[in-house]
PDB file of C-alpha atoms in Angstrom:
ATOM      1  CA  MET J   1      19.447 -36.107  42.218  1.00 45.00           C
ATOM      2  CA  LYS J   2      17.001 -33.060  43.552  1.00 48.00           C
ATOM      3  CA  ASP J   3      17.965 -30.114  44.068  1.00 49.00           C
ATOM      4  CA  ARG J   4      17.298 -28.645  47.594  1.00 47.00           C
ATOM      5  CA  PRO J   5      14.078 -26.987  47.394  1.00 46.00           C
ATOM      6  CA  ALA J   6      15.488 -22.361  47.695  1.00 46.00           C
ATOM      7  CA  HIS J   7      14.175 -21.426  50.784  1.00 47.00           C
ATOM      8  CA  ASN J   8      15.628 -17.154  49.887  1.00 49.00           C
ATOM      9  CA  LYS J   9      16.307 -16.472  53.304  1.00 54.00           C
ATOM     10  CA  ARG J  10      17.381 -12.918  53.669  1.00 56.00           C
ATOM     11  CA  TRP J  11      20.934 -12.563  55.983  1.00 55.00           C
ATOM     12  CA  PRO J  12      19.740 -11.426  59.585  1.00 63.00           C
ATOM     13  CA  LYS J  13      22.191  -8.718  59.646  1.00 78.00           C
ATOM     14  CA  PRO J  14      20.737  -5.974  58.695  1.00 84.00           C
ATOM     15  CA  ALA J  15      17.162  -6.744  60.254  1.00 86.00           C
ATOM     16  CA  ILE J  16      19.270  -7.142  63.662  1.00 88.00           C
ATOM     17  CA  PHE J  17      20.656  -3.354  62.538  1.00 90.00           C
ATOM     18  CA  TRP J  18      17.367  -1.486  62.400  1.00 89.00           C
ATOM     19  CA  SER J  19      16.363  -3.467  65.365  1.00 91.00           C
ATOM     20  CA  LEU J  20      18.704  -1.695  67.888  1.00 91.00           C
ATOM     21  CA  LEU J  21      18.845   1.679  65.711  1.00 89.00           C
ATOM     22  CA  VAL J  22      14.737   2.299  66.238  1.00 91.00           C
ATOM     23  CA  PRO J  23      12.973  -0.516  67.330  1.00 93.00           C
ATOM     24  CA  GLY J  24      10.126  -1.996  65.408  1.00 92.00           C
ATOM     25  CA  LEU J  25      12.027  -1.097  62.297  1.00 92.00           C
ATOM     26  CA  GLY J  26      14.125  -4.425  61.435  1.00 91.00           C
ATOM     27  CA  HIS J  27      10.111  -5.512  61.419  1.00 92.00           C
ATOM     28  CA  ILE J  28       9.077  -2.988  59.659  1.00 91.00           C
ATOM     29  CA  ALA J  29      12.834  -3.913  56.909  1.00 88.00           C
ATOM     30  CA  VAL J  30      11.365  -7.433  56.524  1.00 89.00           C
ATOM     31  CA  GLY J  31       7.839  -7.478  56.086  1.00 88.00           C
ATOM     32  CA  TYR J  32       5.813  -6.872  58.988  1.00 91.00           C
ATOM     33  CA  PRO J  33       5.328  -3.539  59.429  1.00 92.00           C
ATOM     34  CA  ALA J  34       1.472  -4.442  62.301  1.00 94.00           C
ATOM     35  CA  ARG J  35       4.332  -6.914  64.058  1.00 94.00           C
ATOM     36  CA  GLY J  36       6.608  -4.170  64.969  1.00 94.00           C
ATOM     37  CA  ILE J  37       4.358  -1.067  65.386  1.00 94.00           C
ATOM     38  CA  ALA J  38       2.804  -2.537  67.849  1.00 96.00           C
ATOM     39  CA  LEU J  39       5.685  -3.991  69.433  1.00 96.00           C
ATOM     40  CA  SER J  40       6.761  -0.340  69.942  1.00 94.00           C
ATOM     41  CA  VAL J  41       3.942   1.379  70.681  1.00 94.00           C
ATOM     42  CA  LEU J  42       4.087  -1.787  73.816  1.00 96.00           C
ATOM     43  CA  LEU J  43       7.697  -0.715  74.117  1.00 95.00           C
ATOM     44  CA  THR J  44       6.562   2.775  74.078  1.00 93.00           C
ATOM     45  CA  ALA J  45       3.537   2.712  76.953  1.00 94.00           C
ATOM     46  CA  THR J  46       5.550   0.638  79.461  1.00 95.00           C
ATOM     47  CA  TYR J  47       7.722   4.177  79.179  1.00 93.00           C
ATOM     48  CA  LEU J  48       5.276   5.761  79.357  1.00 92.00           C
ATOM     49  CA  GLY J  49       3.224   4.104  81.912  1.00 94.00           C
ATOM     50  CA  GLN J  50       5.386   3.749  84.418  1.00 94.00           C
ATOM     51  CA  ILE J  51       6.083   8.552  84.383  1.00 93.00           C
ATOM     52  CA  TYR J  52       2.169   8.644  84.470  1.00 92.00           C
ATOM     53  CA  PHE J  53       1.043   6.220  87.574  1.00 94.00           C
ATOM     54  CA  LYS J  54       4.907   7.770  89.033  1.00 94.00           C
ATOM     55  CA  THR J  55       5.926   3.969  89.223  1.00 96.00           C
ATOM     56  CA  ILE J  56       9.135   5.049  87.833  1.00 96.00           C
ATOM     57  CA  TYR J  57      10.040   6.596  90.824  1.00 97.00           C
ATOM     58  CA  THR J  58       9.708   4.351  93.966  1.00 97.00           C
ATOM     59  CA  THR J  59      12.503   1.491  93.557  1.00 97.00           C
ATOM     60  CA  SER J  60      10.635  -1.008  92.951  1.00 97.00           C
ATOM     61  CA  GLY J  61       9.451   1.137  89.759  1.00 96.00           C
ATOM     62  CA  PHE J  62      12.258   2.227  89.192  1.00 97.00           C
ATOM     63  CA  PHE J  63      13.465  -1.520  88.477  1.00 97.00           C
ATOM     64  CA  LEU J  64      10.461  -3.430  87.623  1.00 96.00           C
ATOM     65  CA  LEU J  65      10.909  -0.798  84.505  1.00 96.00           C
ATOM     66  CA  ILE J  66      14.436  -1.630  83.858  1.00 96.00           C
ATOM     67  CA  VAL J  67      14.009  -5.092  83.832  1.00 97.00           C
ATOM     68  CA  SER J  68      10.662  -5.160  81.676  1.00 97.00           C
ATOM     69  CA  TYR J  69      12.404  -2.545  79.270  1.00 96.00           C
ATOM     70  CA  THR J  70      14.641  -3.884  78.605  1.00 97.00           C
ATOM     71  CA  ALA J  71      13.108  -7.758  78.133  1.00 98.00           C
ATOM     72  CA  ILE J  72      10.746  -6.164  75.661  1.00 97.00           C
ATOM     73  CA  TYR J  73      13.409  -4.597  73.987  1.00 97.00           C
ATOM     74  CA  GLY J  74      15.441  -8.163  73.307  1.00 96.00           C
ATOM     75  CA  TYR J  75      12.416  -9.838  72.475  1.00 97.00           C
ATOM     76  CA  ILE J  76      11.961  -6.641  69.280  1.00 96.00           C
ATOM     77  CA  ILE J  77      15.354  -7.764  68.392  1.00 95.00           C
ATOM     78  CA  PHE J  78      15.230 -11.412  68.575  1.00 95.00           C
ATOM     79  CA  ASP J  79      11.746 -11.337  67.084  1.00 95.00           C
ATOM     80  CA  ALA J  80      13.099  -9.298  63.668  1.00 93.00           C
ATOM     81  CA  TRP J  81      16.705 -11.582  64.177  1.00 92.00           C
ATOM     82  CA  ARG J  82      14.120 -14.459  63.632  1.00 91.00           C
ATOM     83  CA  LEU J  83      12.250 -13.793  60.824  1.00 88.00           C
ATOM     84  CA  SER J  84      14.396 -12.183  59.300  1.00 86.00           C
ATOM     85  CA  SER J  85      16.170 -16.446  59.319  1.00 83.00           C
ATOM     86  CA  SER J  86      13.851 -18.348  59.514  1.00 75.00           C
ATOM     87  CA  GLU J  87      10.493 -17.518  57.454  1.00 64.00           C
ATOM     88  CA  PRO J  88      10.971 -17.115  52.988  1.00 66.00           C
ATOM     89  CA  GLN J  89      11.788 -13.344  51.778  1.00 66.00           C
ATOM     90  CA  LYS J  90       8.490 -11.592  51.085  1.00 66.00           C
ATOM     91  CA  GLU J  91       7.937  -9.421  48.227  1.00 70.00           C
ATOM     92  CA  LYS J  92      10.142  -5.971  48.164  1.00 76.00           C
ATOM     93  CA  ARG J  93       7.709  -3.707  48.989  1.00 81.00           C
ATOM     94  CA  TRP J  94       8.034   1.085  49.191  1.00 82.00           C
ATOM     95  CA  PHE J  95       8.708   0.516  53.460  1.00 76.00           C
ATOM     96  CA  MET J  96      11.118  -2.283  53.340  1.00 81.00           C
ATOM     97  CA  ARG J  97      13.464   0.429  50.655  1.00 85.00           C
ATOM     98  CA  LEU J  98      16.625   2.334  52.526  1.00 82.00           C
ATOM     99  CA  ASP J  99      14.770   5.763  51.826  1.00 85.00           C
ATOM    100  CA  SER J 100      11.827   4.751  53.438  1.00 85.00           C
ATOM    101  CA  LEU J 101      13.984   2.694  56.387  1.00 86.00           C
ATOM    102  CA  ILE J 102      16.057   6.653  57.104  1.00 88.00           C
ATOM    103  CA  ALA J 103      11.781   8.262  56.739  1.00 90.00           C
ATOM    104  CA  PHE J 104      10.621   5.785  59.690  1.00 89.00           C
ATOM    105  CA  GLY J 105      13.991   6.123  61.912  1.00 86.00           C
ATOM    106  CA  VAL J 106      14.338   9.853  61.038  1.00 90.00           C
ATOM    107  CA  LEU J 107       9.848  10.096  62.493  1.00 90.00           C
ATOM    108  CA  ALA J 108      10.901   8.105  64.628  1.00 86.00           C
ATOM    109  CA  CYS J 109      13.633   9.964  66.519  1.00 86.00           C
ATOM    110  CA  LEU J 110      12.321  13.557  66.229  1.00 88.00           C
ATOM    111  CA  SER J 111       9.139  12.093  67.959  1.00 84.00           C
ATOM    112  CA  SER J 112      11.207  10.900  70.341  1.00 81.00           C
ATOM    113  CA  PHE J 113      12.877  14.113  71.084  1.00 82.00           C
ATOM    114  CA  TYR J 114       9.411  15.561  71.287  1.00 83.00           C
ATOM    115  CA  PHE J 115       8.302  13.649  74.055  1.00 77.00           C
ATOM    116  CA  ASP J 116      11.221  14.219  75.861  1.00 76.00           C
ATOM    117  CA  SER J 117      11.007  17.814  75.714  1.00 77.00           C
ATOM    118  CA  LEU J 118       7.821  17.530  77.757  1.00 76.00           C
ATOM    119  CA  HIS J 119       6.952  19.097  80.763  1.00 80.00           C
ATOM    120  CA  PHE J 120       5.357  14.529  81.359  1.00 84.00           C
ATOM    121  CA  ILE J 121       8.334  13.562  80.854  1.00 90.00           C
ATOM    122  CA  PRO J 122      11.075  12.933  83.923  1.00 94.00           C
ATOM    123  CA  ASP J 123      14.902  15.363  83.275  1.00 93.00           C
ATOM    124  CA  GLU J 124      17.808  13.883  84.043  1.00 94.00           C
ATOM    125  CA  TRP J 125      20.041  15.780  86.089  1.00 96.00           C
ATOM    126  CA  ARG J 126      23.866  15.266  87.475  1.00 96.00           C
ATOM    127  CA  MET J 127      25.450  16.612  91.051  1.00 97.00           C
ATOM    128  CA  PRO J 128      27.389  19.252  90.645  1.00 94.00           C
ATOM    129  CA  SER J 129      28.521  20.324  94.241  1.00 94.00           C
ATOM    130  CA  SER J 130      28.429  17.437  97.377  1.00 94.00           C
ATOM    131  CA  SER J 131      26.627  20.512  99.072  1.00 95.00           C
ATOM    132  CA  MET J 132      23.432  17.343  98.820  1.00 97.00           C
ATOM    133  CA  SER J 133      25.242  14.938 100.429  1.00 94.00           C
ATOM    134  CA  ASP J 134      24.683  11.543 102.259  1.00 93.00           C
ATOM    135  CA  ALA J 135      21.358  11.971  99.915  1.00 97.00           C
ATOM    136  CA  ILE J 136      22.512  12.619  96.978  1.00 98.00           C
ATOM    137  CA  LEU J 137      26.675  12.320  96.479  1.00 97.00           C
ATOM    138  CA  LEU J 138      29.122  14.658  94.267  1.00 97.00           C
ATOM    139  CA  ASN J 139      28.237  13.433  90.345  1.00 97.00           C
ATOM    140  CA  GLU J 140      25.103  11.168  90.879  1.00 98.00           C
ATOM    141  CA  HIS J 141      22.521  11.145  88.191  1.00 98.00           C
ATOM    142  CA  PHE J 142      19.266  11.074  89.193  1.00 98.00           C
ATOM    143  CA  LEU J 143      15.365  11.898  88.336  1.00 97.00           C
ATOM    144  CA  VAL J 144      13.619  15.095  88.498  1.00 97.00           C
ATOM    145  CA  ASP J 145       9.941  14.785  88.399  1.00 96.00           C
ATOM    146  CA  LEU J 146       8.682  17.469  86.539  1.00 95.00           C
ATOM    147  CA  THR J 147       4.986  17.342  87.267  1.00 94.00           C
ATOM    148  CA  ALA J 148       5.491  16.878  91.240  1.00 95.00           C
ATOM    149  CA  TYR J 149       3.732  20.044  91.528  1.00 95.00           C
ATOM    150  CA  SER J 150       0.915  20.613  89.125  1.00 87.00           C
ATOM    151  CA  PRO J 151      -0.725  20.620  90.548  1.00 85.00           C
ATOM    152  CA  GLY J 152       0.163  20.516  94.525  1.00 89.00           C
ATOM    153  CA  GLU J 153       2.483  22.089  97.136  1.00 94.00           C
ATOM    154  CA  PRO J 154       6.788  22.103  97.561  1.00 97.00           C
ATOM    155  CA  ASP J 155       6.070  20.157 100.912  1.00 97.00           C
ATOM    156  CA  TYR J 156       8.935  19.736 104.397  1.00 97.00           C
ATOM    157  CA  GLY J 157      11.471  18.025 102.827  1.00 97.00           C
ATOM    158  CA  ASP J 158      11.052  17.875  99.401  1.00 98.00           C
ATOM    159  CA  VAL J 159      14.415  17.554  97.934  1.00 98.00           C
ATOM    160  CA  ILE J 160      13.468  20.733  95.303  1.00 98.00           C
ATOM    161  CA  ALA J 161      15.527  21.416  91.941  1.00 98.00           C
ATOM    162  CA  PHE J 162      14.577  24.636  91.252  1.00 97.00           C
ATOM    163  CA  LEU J 163      16.425  28.132  89.584  1.00 96.00           C
ATOM    164  CA  PHE J 164      19.532  29.951  90.913  1.00 94.00           C
ATOM    165  CA  PRO J 165      17.606  33.618  92.114  1.00 89.00           C
ATOM    166  CA  GLU J 166      21.155  34.981  91.721  1.00 90.00           C
ATOM    167  CA  ASP J 167      21.760  33.491  88.292  1.00 92.00           C
ATOM    168  CA  GLU J 168      18.832  32.030  86.612  1.00 91.00           C
ATOM    169  CA  THR J 169      21.634  30.623  83.809  1.00 92.00           C
ATOM    170  CA  LYS J 170      22.452  28.307  87.240  1.00 93.00           C
ATOM    171  CA  LEU J 171      20.510  25.557  88.602  1.00 94.00           C
ATOM    172  CA  PHE J 172      20.107  24.049  91.923  1.00 97.00           C
ATOM    173  CA  ILE J 173      19.469  21.338  93.673  1.00 98.00           C
ATOM    174  CA  LYS J 174      17.685  21.827  98.363  1.00 98.00           C
ATOM    175  CA  ARG J 175      16.010  20.230 100.309  1.00 98.00           C
ATOM    176  CA  ILE J 176      12.409  22.521 101.909  1.00 98.00           C
ATOM    177  CA  ILE J 177      12.754  23.675 105.177  1.00 98.00           C
ATOM    178  CA  ALA J 178       9.686  25.974 105.556  1.00 98.00           C
ATOM    179  CA  LYS J 179       6.951  26.634 104.526  1.00 98.00           C
ATOM    180  CA  PRO J 180       5.160  30.617 103.268  1.00 98.00           C
ATOM    181  CA  GLY J 181       4.403  31.542 106.468  1.00 98.00           C
ATOM    182  CA  ASP J 182       6.684  29.420 108.795  1.00 98.00           C
ATOM    183  CA  LEU J 183       9.634  31.323 111.396  1.00 98.00           C
ATOM    184  CA  VAL J 184      12.179  30.238 110.787  1.00 98.00           C
ATOM    185  CA  VAL J 185      15.735  30.336 113.006  1.00 97.00           C
ATOM    186  CA  ILE J 186      18.358  29.011 113.405  1.00 95.00           C
ATOM    187  CA  GLU J 187      20.622  27.776 116.742  1.00 93.00           C
ATOM    188  CA  ASN J 188      24.259  27.099 116.789  1.00 90.00           C
ATOM    189  CA  LYS J 189      23.769  24.309 113.665  1.00 91.00           C
ATOM    190  CA  GLN J 190      19.765  24.088 115.295  1.00 94.00           C
ATOM    191  CA  VAL J 191      17.403  24.942 112.734  1.00 97.00           C
ATOM    192  CA  PHE J 192      13.820  25.651 114.276  1.00 97.00           C
ATOM    193  CA  VAL J 193      10.759  27.039 112.277  1.00 98.00           C
ATOM    194  CA  ASN J 194       7.512  27.999 115.075  1.00 98.00           C
ATOM    195  CA  GLY J 195      10.019  27.366 117.809  1.00 95.00           C
ATOM    196  CA  ALA J 196      10.694  23.661 117.026  1.00 97.00           C
ATOM    197  CA  PRO J 197      13.681  21.332 116.072  1.00 96.00           C
ATOM    198  CA  ILE J 198      12.798  19.941 113.310  1.00 95.00           C
ATOM    199  CA  ASP J 199      14.229  16.463 112.585  1.00 90.00           C
ATOM    200  CA  ASP J 200      17.713  16.468 111.435  1.00 88.00           C
ATOM    201  CA  SER J 201      18.598  13.111 110.192  1.00 91.00           C
ATOM    202  CA  HIS J 202      19.575  14.098 106.859  1.00 92.00           C
ATOM    203  CA  ALA J 203      22.062  17.739 107.817  1.00 92.00           C
ATOM    204  CA  ARG J 204      25.148  16.274 107.983  1.00 90.00           C
ATOM    205  CA  HIS J 205      27.488  19.061 109.810  1.00 86.00           C
ATOM    206  CA  GLY J 206      31.396  17.765 108.957  1.00 77.00           C
ATOM    207  CA  ASP J 207      32.877  21.794 110.697  1.00 74.00           C
ATOM    208  CA  THR J 208      33.197  21.349 114.571  1.00 67.00           C
ATOM    209  CA  ALA J 209      33.908  24.801 113.839  1.00 67.00           C
ATOM    210  CA  PHE J 210      31.359  27.796 114.271  1.00 59.00           C
ATOM    211  CA  GLN J 211      30.492  30.166 111.920  1.00 68.00           C
ATOM    212  CA  ALA J 212      28.500  33.096 113.002  1.00 64.00           C
ATOM    213  CA  ARG J 213      26.681  33.119 109.814  1.00 67.00           C
ATOM    214  CA  ARG J 214      26.195  29.842 108.406  1.00 78.00           C
ATOM    215  CA  ASP J 215      25.364  27.397 111.948  1.00 88.00           C
ATOM    216  CA  SER J 216      23.418  30.792 113.461  1.00 91.00           C
ATOM    217  CA  MET J 217      21.061  32.917 111.664  1.00 93.00           C
ATOM    218  CA  PRO J 218      18.332  35.380 113.072  1.00 94.00           C
ATOM    219  CA  ALA J 219      14.493  34.192 112.798  1.00 96.00           C
ATOM    220  CA  MET J 220      12.465  35.068 109.592  1.00 95.00           C
ATOM    221  CA  THR J 221       9.350  34.689 108.845  1.00 98.00           C
ATOM    222  CA  VAL J 222       9.015  33.093 105.221  1.00 98.00           C
ATOM    223  CA  ALA J 223       6.931  35.476 102.909  1.00 97.00           C
ATOM    224  CA  PRO J 224       4.003  33.930 101.171  1.00 97.00           C
ATOM    225  CA  ASP J 225       5.008  31.533  97.375  1.00 96.00           C
ATOM    226  CA  THR J 226       8.551  30.700  98.692  1.00 98.00           C
ATOM    227  CA  TYR J 227      10.569  28.302 100.453  1.00 98.00           C
ATOM    228  CA  PHE J 228      13.108  28.312 102.305  1.00 98.00           C
ATOM    229  CA  VAL J 229      15.723  24.928 101.151  1.00 98.00           C
ATOM    230  CA  LEU J 230      19.137  24.320 103.283  1.00 97.00           C
ATOM    231  CA  GLY J 231      21.536  22.248 101.890  1.00 96.00           C
ATOM    232  CA  ASP J 232      22.211  18.613 103.817  1.00 96.00           C
ATOM    233  CA  ASN J 233      25.600  19.093 102.965  1.00 95.00           C
ATOM    234  CA  ARG J 234      25.540  22.235 105.963  1.00 93.00           C
ATOM    235  CA  GLU J 235      29.145  22.956 106.044  1.00 90.00           C
ATOM    236  CA  GLU J 236      29.697  23.526 102.029  1.00 91.00           C
ATOM    237  CA  SER J 237      26.117  24.663 101.091  1.00 93.00           C
ATOM    238  CA  TYR J 238      25.526  27.347  99.614  1.00 94.00           C
ATOM    239  CA  ASP J 239      21.518  28.348 100.201  1.00 96.00           C
ATOM    240  CA  SER J 240      18.868  30.240 102.244  1.00 96.00           C
ATOM    241  CA  ARG J 241      20.939  31.084 105.352  1.00 94.00           C
ATOM    242  CA  PHE J 242      22.620  33.462 102.347  1.00 93.00           C
ATOM    243  CA  PHE J 243      20.844  34.054  99.002  1.00 94.00           C
ATOM    244  CA  GLY J 244      17.294  33.667 101.089  1.00 95.00           C
ATOM    245  CA  THR J 245      13.587  32.045  99.872  1.00 97.00           C
ATOM    246  CA  ILE J 246      12.737  30.701  96.432  1.00 98.00           C
ATOM    247  CA  PRO J 247       9.831  32.212  94.694  1.00 97.00           C
ATOM    248  CA  LYS J 248       7.278  29.133  93.673  1.00 96.00           C
ATOM    249  CA  ASN J 249       7.394  29.696  89.949  1.00 95.00           C
ATOM    250  CA  LYS J 250      11.250  29.562  89.895  1.00 96.00           C
ATOM    251  CA  ILE J 251      11.248  25.625  91.953  1.00 97.00           C
ATOM    252  CA  LEU J 252      10.834  23.309  88.258  1.00 96.00           C
ATOM    253  CA  GLY J 253      10.307  20.053  89.884  1.00 97.00           C
ATOM    254  CA  ARG J 254      11.006  17.110  92.475  1.00 98.00           C
ATOM    255  CA  ALA J 255      14.197  15.129  92.863  1.00 98.00           C
ATOM    256  CA  ARG J 256      13.132  11.631  93.416  1.00 98.00           C
ATOM    257  CA  ILE J 257      15.146   9.462  93.081  1.00 98.00           C
ATOM    258  CA  ILE J 258      18.831   8.015  92.144  1.00 98.00           C
ATOM    259  CA  LEU J 259      19.579   7.026  88.454  1.00 97.00           C
ATOM    260  CA  TRP J 260      22.995   6.625  88.369  1.00 97.00           C
ATOM    261  CA  SER J 261      26.023   6.661  90.695  1.00 97.00           C
ATOM    262  CA  ASP J 262      29.250   5.201  91.012  1.00 96.00           C
ATOM    263  CA  THR J 263      28.686   3.058  94.094  1.00 97.00           C
ATOM    264  CA  LEU J 264      26.058   0.543  92.512  1.00 96.00           C
ATOM    265  CA  SER J 265      24.148   0.040  95.739  1.00 97.00           C
ATOM    266  CA  ARG J 266      22.386   3.842  95.456  1.00 98.00           C
ATOM    267  CA  ILE J 267      21.387   2.916  92.513  1.00 97.00           C
ATOM    268  CA  GLY J 268      17.400   3.704  92.921  1.00 97.00           C
ATOM    269  CA  LYS J 269      17.401   5.655  96.158  1.00 97.00           C
ATOM    270  CA  THR J 270      14.178   6.819  96.815  1.00 97.00           C
ATOM    271  CA  LEU J 271      14.874  10.942  97.426  1.00 96.00           C
TER     272      LEU J 271
END
């Protein structure tokens, strides 16, 4: 009776672990570095490409990124598992050692931190108040496009992120109502810009009582390089009616899309 040949297969769980830790690292651990690097680059390019072309800020592009990123990441894990469980074990080389894998993992994490620090990558914010309801609800997470105005100018209706002029350690989210040189006035909750009532369909008025400072404002001309902003939830918003206009150099970016909400149907809603 002949003995069966030994296939010397690896235990697949380490490959899965390394792949979950850093995409592609599981392939390096089992001796397929070129394959792992190529798949990792593909995954990264899928993410960065959506950001570069700004398709991530559309509903269809947002969900396409989720599906494609998940599919590629899933394949990377599966492929590392398949190679580790079905292919004969390769001779252990320097890049397969534990210390090398840890070093690769640290390098990947540092690279991730570097990319996240770039102005190119959108910021994730959480809405701390109801001042922008119903566009952005309390505690919803959304993406801020930090490159929206470089180059370019903010436009009417843009929901912008900016440094609070009275305390620049705080970040605010409001909607642009008037631009430099515009004449803006509020009369009994109706906003007029250059003598014409604006489309106020996004505004929310929950309090029918009249409060002079909140619901009416004398005419003012928006100064050069500044913007007049209001919260959509007018009765619960601290905005340009109280602290004046926002200098352009204090604008950080444009809020673009809801990333997470307790109301699942709102995920992917554009702003």
